[in-house]
PDB file of C-alpha atoms in Angstrom:
ATOM      1  CA  MET G  26     101.788 101.767 102.701  1.00  0.00           C
ATOM      2  CA  ARG G  27     102.583 101.115 106.416  1.00  0.00           C
ATOM      3  CA  ALA G  28     102.371 103.616 109.111  1.00  0.00           C
ATOM      4  CA  LEU G  29     103.616 103.227 112.668  1.00  0.00           C
ATOM      5  CA  ILE G  30     101.696 106.034 114.564  1.00  0.00           C
ATOM      6  CA  GLN G  31     102.857 107.020 118.053  1.00  0.00           C
ATOM      7  CA  ARG G  32     100.889 109.290 120.400  1.00  0.00           C
ATOM      8  CA  VAL G  33     103.341 111.877 121.618  1.00  0.00           C
ATOM      9  CA  SER G  34     103.582 114.760 123.960  1.00  0.00           C
ATOM     10  CA  GLN G  35     106.497 115.964 121.888  1.00  0.00           C
ATOM     11  CA  ALA G  36     108.771 114.946 119.094  1.00  0.00           C
ATOM     12  CA  GLU G  37     111.892 116.214 117.346  1.00  0.00           C
ATOM     13  CA  VAL G  38     113.820 115.352 114.223  1.00  0.00           C
ATOM     14  CA  VAL G  39     117.357 116.428 113.605  1.00  0.00           C
ATOM     15  CA  ILE G  40     118.330 116.135 109.913  1.00  0.00           C
ATOM     16  CA  ASP G  41     121.977 115.397 109.019  1.00  0.00           C
ATOM     17  CA  LYS G  42     123.061 116.627 112.605  1.00  0.00           C
ATOM     18  CA  SER G  43     122.159 120.230 111.812  1.00  0.00           C
ATOM     19  CA  GLU G  44     118.469 121.079 111.208  1.00  0.00           C
ATOM     20  CA  SER G  45     116.088 120.517 113.906  1.00  0.00           C
ATOM     21  CA  ARG G  46     112.168 120.381 113.651  1.00  0.00           C
ATOM     22  CA  LYS G  47     109.899 119.873 116.651  1.00  0.00           C
ATOM     23  CA  THR G  48     106.226 119.165 117.490  1.00  0.00           C
ATOM     24  CA  GLY G  49     104.163 119.075 120.578  1.00  0.00           C
ATOM     25  CA  GLN G  50     101.313 116.941 121.495  1.00  0.00           C
ATOM     26  CA  GLY G  51      99.961 114.829 118.508  1.00  0.00           C
ATOM     27  CA  TYR G  52     101.389 111.948 116.531  1.00  0.00           C
ATOM     28  CA  LEU G  53     104.782 110.900 115.189  1.00  0.00           C
ATOM     29  CA  ILE G  54     104.163 108.840 112.037  1.00  0.00           C
ATOM     30  CA  LEU G  55     106.726 106.620 110.707  1.00  0.00           C
ATOM     31  CA  LEU G  56     105.771 105.927 106.985  1.00  0.00           C
ATOM     32  CA  GLY G  57     106.956 103.030 104.862  1.00  0.00           C
ATOM     33  CA  ILE G  58     106.094 103.014 101.216  1.00  0.00           C
ATOM     34  CA  GLU G  59     106.105  99.868  98.901  1.00  0.00           C
ATOM     35  CA  ASN G  60     106.018  99.442  95.153  1.00  0.00           C
ATOM     36  CA  ALA G  61     102.274  98.684  95.045  1.00  0.00           C
ATOM     37  CA  ASP G  62     101.188 101.717  96.753  1.00  0.00           C
ATOM     38  CA  THR G  63      99.071 104.436  94.997  1.00  0.00           C
ATOM     39  CA  GLN G  64      97.262 107.678  95.539  1.00  0.00           C
ATOM     40  CA  GLU G  65      94.226 105.626  96.861  1.00  0.00           C
ATOM     41  CA  ASP G  66      96.516 104.346  99.678  1.00  0.00           C
ATOM     42  CA  VAL G  67      97.519 107.898 100.544  1.00  0.00           C
ATOM     43  CA  GLU G  68      94.041 109.159 100.738  1.00  0.00           C
ATOM     44  CA  TRP G  69      92.847 106.254 102.698  1.00  0.00           C
ATOM     45  CA  LEU G  70      95.586 106.307 105.276  1.00  0.00           C
ATOM     46  CA  SER G  71      95.530 110.016 105.760  1.00  0.00           C
ATOM     47  CA  ALA G  72      91.766 109.941 106.358  1.00  0.00           C
ATOM     48  CA  LYS G  73      92.079 107.033 108.799  1.00  0.00           C
ATOM     49  CA  ILE G  74      94.726 108.585 110.849  1.00  0.00           C
ATOM     50  CA  SER G  75      93.036 111.985 111.043  1.00  0.00           C
ATOM     51  CA  LYS G  76      89.981 110.373 112.380  1.00  0.00           C
ATOM     52  CA  LEU G  77      91.557 107.729 114.791  1.00  0.00           C
ATOM     53  CA  ARG G  78      90.427 108.419 118.373  1.00  0.00           C
ATOM     54  CA  LEU G  79      93.565 107.979 120.447  1.00  0.00           C
ATOM     55  CA  PHE G  80      93.346 110.934 122.662  1.00  0.00           C
ATOM     56  CA  ASP G  81      91.594 110.921 126.107  1.00  0.00           C
ATOM     57  CA  ASP G  82      88.270 112.510 126.740  1.00  0.00           C
ATOM     58  CA  MET G  83      87.202 114.005 130.209  1.00  0.00           C
ATOM     59  CA  ASP G  84      86.624 110.521 131.504  1.00  0.00           C
ATOM     60  CA  GLY G  85      90.183 109.325 130.544  1.00  0.00           C
ATOM     61  CA  VAL G  86      88.869 107.196 127.613  1.00  0.00           C
ATOM     62  CA  MET G  87      90.590 107.385 124.200  1.00  0.00           C
ATOM     63  CA  ASN G  88      87.667 108.901 122.518  1.00  0.00           C
ATOM     64  CA  LYS G  89      89.153 111.964 120.715  1.00  0.00           C
ATOM     65  CA  SER G  90      90.782 112.452 117.363  1.00  0.00           C
ATOM     66  CA  ILE G  91      93.800 114.569 116.479  1.00  0.00           C
ATOM     67  CA  LEU G  92      91.477 117.023 114.974  1.00  0.00           C
ATOM     68  CA  GLU G  93      89.413 117.404 118.115  1.00  0.00           C
ATOM     69  CA  ILE G  94      92.492 118.095 120.324  1.00  0.00           C
ATOM     70  CA  ASP G  95      94.119 120.381 117.588  1.00  0.00           C
ATOM     71  CA  GLY G  96      97.196 118.196 117.792  1.00  0.00           C
ATOM     72  CA  GLU G  97     100.414 118.211 115.610  1.00  0.00           C
ATOM     73  CA  ILE G  98     101.859 115.724 113.274  1.00  0.00           C
ATOM     74  CA  MET G  99     105.358 114.753 112.348  1.00  0.00           C
ATOM     75  CA  ILE G 100     106.017 112.313 109.436  1.00  0.00           C
ATOM     76  CA  ILE G 101     109.188 110.511 109.039  1.00  0.00           C
ATOM     77  CA  SER G 102     109.918 108.155 105.938  1.00  0.00           C
ATOM     78  CA  GLN G 103     110.870 104.752 107.168  1.00  0.00           C
ATOM     79  CA  PHE G 104     111.492 102.211 104.395  1.00  0.00           C
ATOM     80  CA  THR G 105     112.583  99.699 107.066  1.00  0.00           C
ATOM     81  CA  LEU G 106     108.815  99.121 107.986  1.00  0.00           C
ATOM     82  CA  HIS G 107     108.896  96.866 104.925  1.00  0.00           C
ATOM     83  CA  ALA G 108     111.720  94.577 106.231  1.00  0.00           C
ATOM     84  CA  LYS G 109     111.363  90.929 105.514  1.00  0.00           C
ATOM     85  CA  THR G 110     112.946  88.909 108.214  1.00  0.00           C
ATOM     86  CA  ARG G 111     111.830  85.404 107.338  1.00  0.00           C
ATOM     87  CA  LYS G 112     115.093  84.039 106.031  1.00  0.00           C
ATOM     88  CA  GLY G 113     118.549  84.607 107.545  1.00  0.00           C
ATOM     89  CA  ASN G 114     119.533  87.483 109.938  1.00  0.00           C
ATOM     90  CA  ARG G 115     119.986  90.380 107.551  1.00  0.00           C
ATOM     91  CA  PRO G 116     116.504  92.047 106.624  1.00  0.00           C
ATOM     92  CA  SER G 117     115.441  92.334 103.007  1.00  0.00           C
ATOM     93  CA  TYR G 118     113.844  95.484 101.733  1.00  0.00           C
ATOM     94  CA  ILE G 119     112.822  94.177  98.410  1.00  0.00           C
ATOM     95  CA  HIS G 120     109.193  95.437  98.766  1.00  0.00           C
ATOM     96  CA  ALA G 121     110.274  98.865  99.926  1.00  0.00           C
ATOM     97  CA  ALA G 122     109.717 101.375  97.041  1.00  0.00           C
ATOM     98  CA  LYS G 123     112.721 103.022  95.479  1.00  0.00           C
ATOM     99  CA  PRO G 124     113.018 106.757  95.568  1.00  0.00           C
ATOM    100  CA  ASP G 125     111.342 107.421  92.204  1.00  0.00           C
ATOM    101  CA  VAL G 126     108.250 105.710  93.530  1.00  0.00           C
ATOM    102  CA  ALA G 127     108.470 106.546  97.158  1.00  0.00           C
ATOM    103  CA  ILE G 128     109.366 110.295  97.073  1.00  0.00           C
ATOM    104  CA  PRO G 129     106.205 111.323  95.157  1.00  0.00           C
ATOM    105  CA  LEU G 130     103.982 109.226  97.401  1.00  0.00           C
ATOM    106  CA  TYR G 131     105.738 110.425 100.510  1.00  0.00           C
ATOM    107  CA  GLU G 132     105.126 114.138  99.383  1.00  0.00           C
ATOM    108  CA  ALA G 133     101.590 113.280  98.424  1.00  0.00           C
ATOM    109  CA  PHE G 134     100.862 111.762 101.860  1.00  0.00           C
ATOM    110  CA  LYS G 135     102.439 114.900 103.616  1.00  0.00           C
ATOM    111  CA  LYS G 136     100.213 117.137 101.501  1.00  0.00           C
ATOM    112  CA  GLN G 137      97.060 114.964 102.061  1.00  0.00           C
ATOM    113  CA  MET G 138      97.781 114.820 105.892  1.00  0.00           C
ATOM    114  CA  ALA G 139      98.106 118.583 106.075  1.00  0.00           C
ATOM    115  CA  LYS G 140      94.862 119.034 104.138  1.00  0.00           C
ATOM    116  CA  ASP G 141      92.981 116.509 106.317  1.00  0.00           C
ATOM    117  CA  LEU G 142      94.409 118.027 109.468  1.00  0.00           C
ATOM    118  CA  GLY G 143      93.740 121.608 108.242  1.00  0.00           C
ATOM    119  CA  LYS G 144      97.238 122.885 109.118  1.00  0.00           C
ATOM    120  CA  GLU G 145     100.937 122.344 108.227  1.00  0.00           C
ATOM    121  CA  ILE G 146     102.665 119.329 109.468  1.00  0.00           C
ATOM    122  CA  VAL G 147     106.363 118.756 110.322  1.00  0.00           C
ATOM    123  CA  SER G 148     108.358 116.145 108.466  1.00  0.00           C
ATOM    124  CA  GLY G 149     111.708 114.688 108.150  1.00  0.00           C
ATOM    125  CA  GLU G 150     113.735 114.691 104.849  1.00  0.00           C
ATOM    126  CA  PHE G 151     113.513 111.669 102.646  1.00  0.00           C
ATOM    127  CA  GLY G 152     116.862 109.723 102.469  1.00  0.00           C
ATOM    128  CA  ALA G 153     118.462 111.827 104.904  1.00  0.00           C
ATOM    129  CA  HIS G 154     120.153 110.668 108.140  1.00  0.00           C
ATOM    130  CA  MET G 155     117.716 111.592 110.822  1.00  0.00           C
ATOM    131  CA  ASP G 156     117.967 111.501 114.638  1.00  0.00           C
ATOM    132  CA  VAL G 157     114.511 111.153 115.966  1.00  0.00           C
ATOM    133  CA  THR G 158     113.471 111.638 119.670  1.00  0.00           C
ATOM    134  CA  LEU G 159     110.013 111.505 121.104  1.00  0.00           C
ATOM    135  CA  THR G 160     108.014 111.204 124.364  1.00  0.00           C
ATOM    136  CA  ASN G 161     105.560 108.468 123.602  1.00  0.00           C
ATOM    137  CA  ASP G 162     102.378 109.377 125.625  1.00  0.00           C
ATOM    138  CA  GLY G 163     100.712 106.387 127.074  1.00  0.00           C
ATOM    139  CA  PRO G 164     102.514 104.682 125.597  1.00  0.00           C
ATOM    140  CA  VAL G 165     100.106 104.427 122.601  1.00  0.00           C
ATOM    141  CA  THR G 166     101.498 102.943 119.314  1.00  0.00           C
ATOM    142  CA  ILE G 167      99.268 101.899 116.412  1.00  0.00           C
ATOM    143  CA  TRP G 168     100.279  99.924 113.229  1.00  0.00           C
ATOM    144  CA  ILE G 169      98.256 100.386 110.039  1.00  0.00           C
ATOM    145  CA  ASP G 170      98.940  98.723 106.691  1.00  0.00           C
ATOM    146  CA  THR G 171      96.784  99.861 103.771  1.00  0.00           C
ATOM    147  CA  LYS G 172      97.066  96.355 102.234  1.00  0.00           C
ATOM    148  CA  ASN G 173      95.515  94.815 105.393  1.00  0.00           C
ATOM    149  CA  LYS G 174      92.904  97.186 106.636  1.00  0.00           C
ATOM    150  CA  GLU G 175      92.315  95.771 110.114  1.00  0.00           C
TER     151      GLU G 175
END
C-alpha cells in the first residue's frame, strides 16, 4: 500500500464533474493499493499517518500530529502510485490491485482512518473521474510504502 500525503490548508475533489467535496486544514492522501496488500497494511498505514508530526508547534517546528490540530483528511484512490516506468515510455500498472481487491481495502482504509482520527473523513470515489485541487501547505509531501517501512 502506498500513500502520498500532502499537508494542505484546503482540498477539494469534484467527482464526474458534478459532486464536490471539500476539506480544510489537514491531509490530502493519495492511496495506491497493490495485490499483496492486506488488512495489516491498512491498520499500520492508518496508525502511522494519524501519528505523523507534520504540523507546526508554537516554535514553528513540525511537532504536532493531525490529531493534535484536529485536522481533516481527504483520501483519493490513486492506482498510478504503483506505476512501473523502468521499460519504455508507457507506465505499467501490473502491481496495482484490480477493483475486486482494491475496493474492499480502500473502504477498509477509509473506515480505519476515520476511527484513528476520531471523526469522518472526506474521500473521492473509487474508479470515478476526479478533479482534485489543493493548497499544499509548506509545501509538505511525504511518501509511505507499507512494503518499505522507512
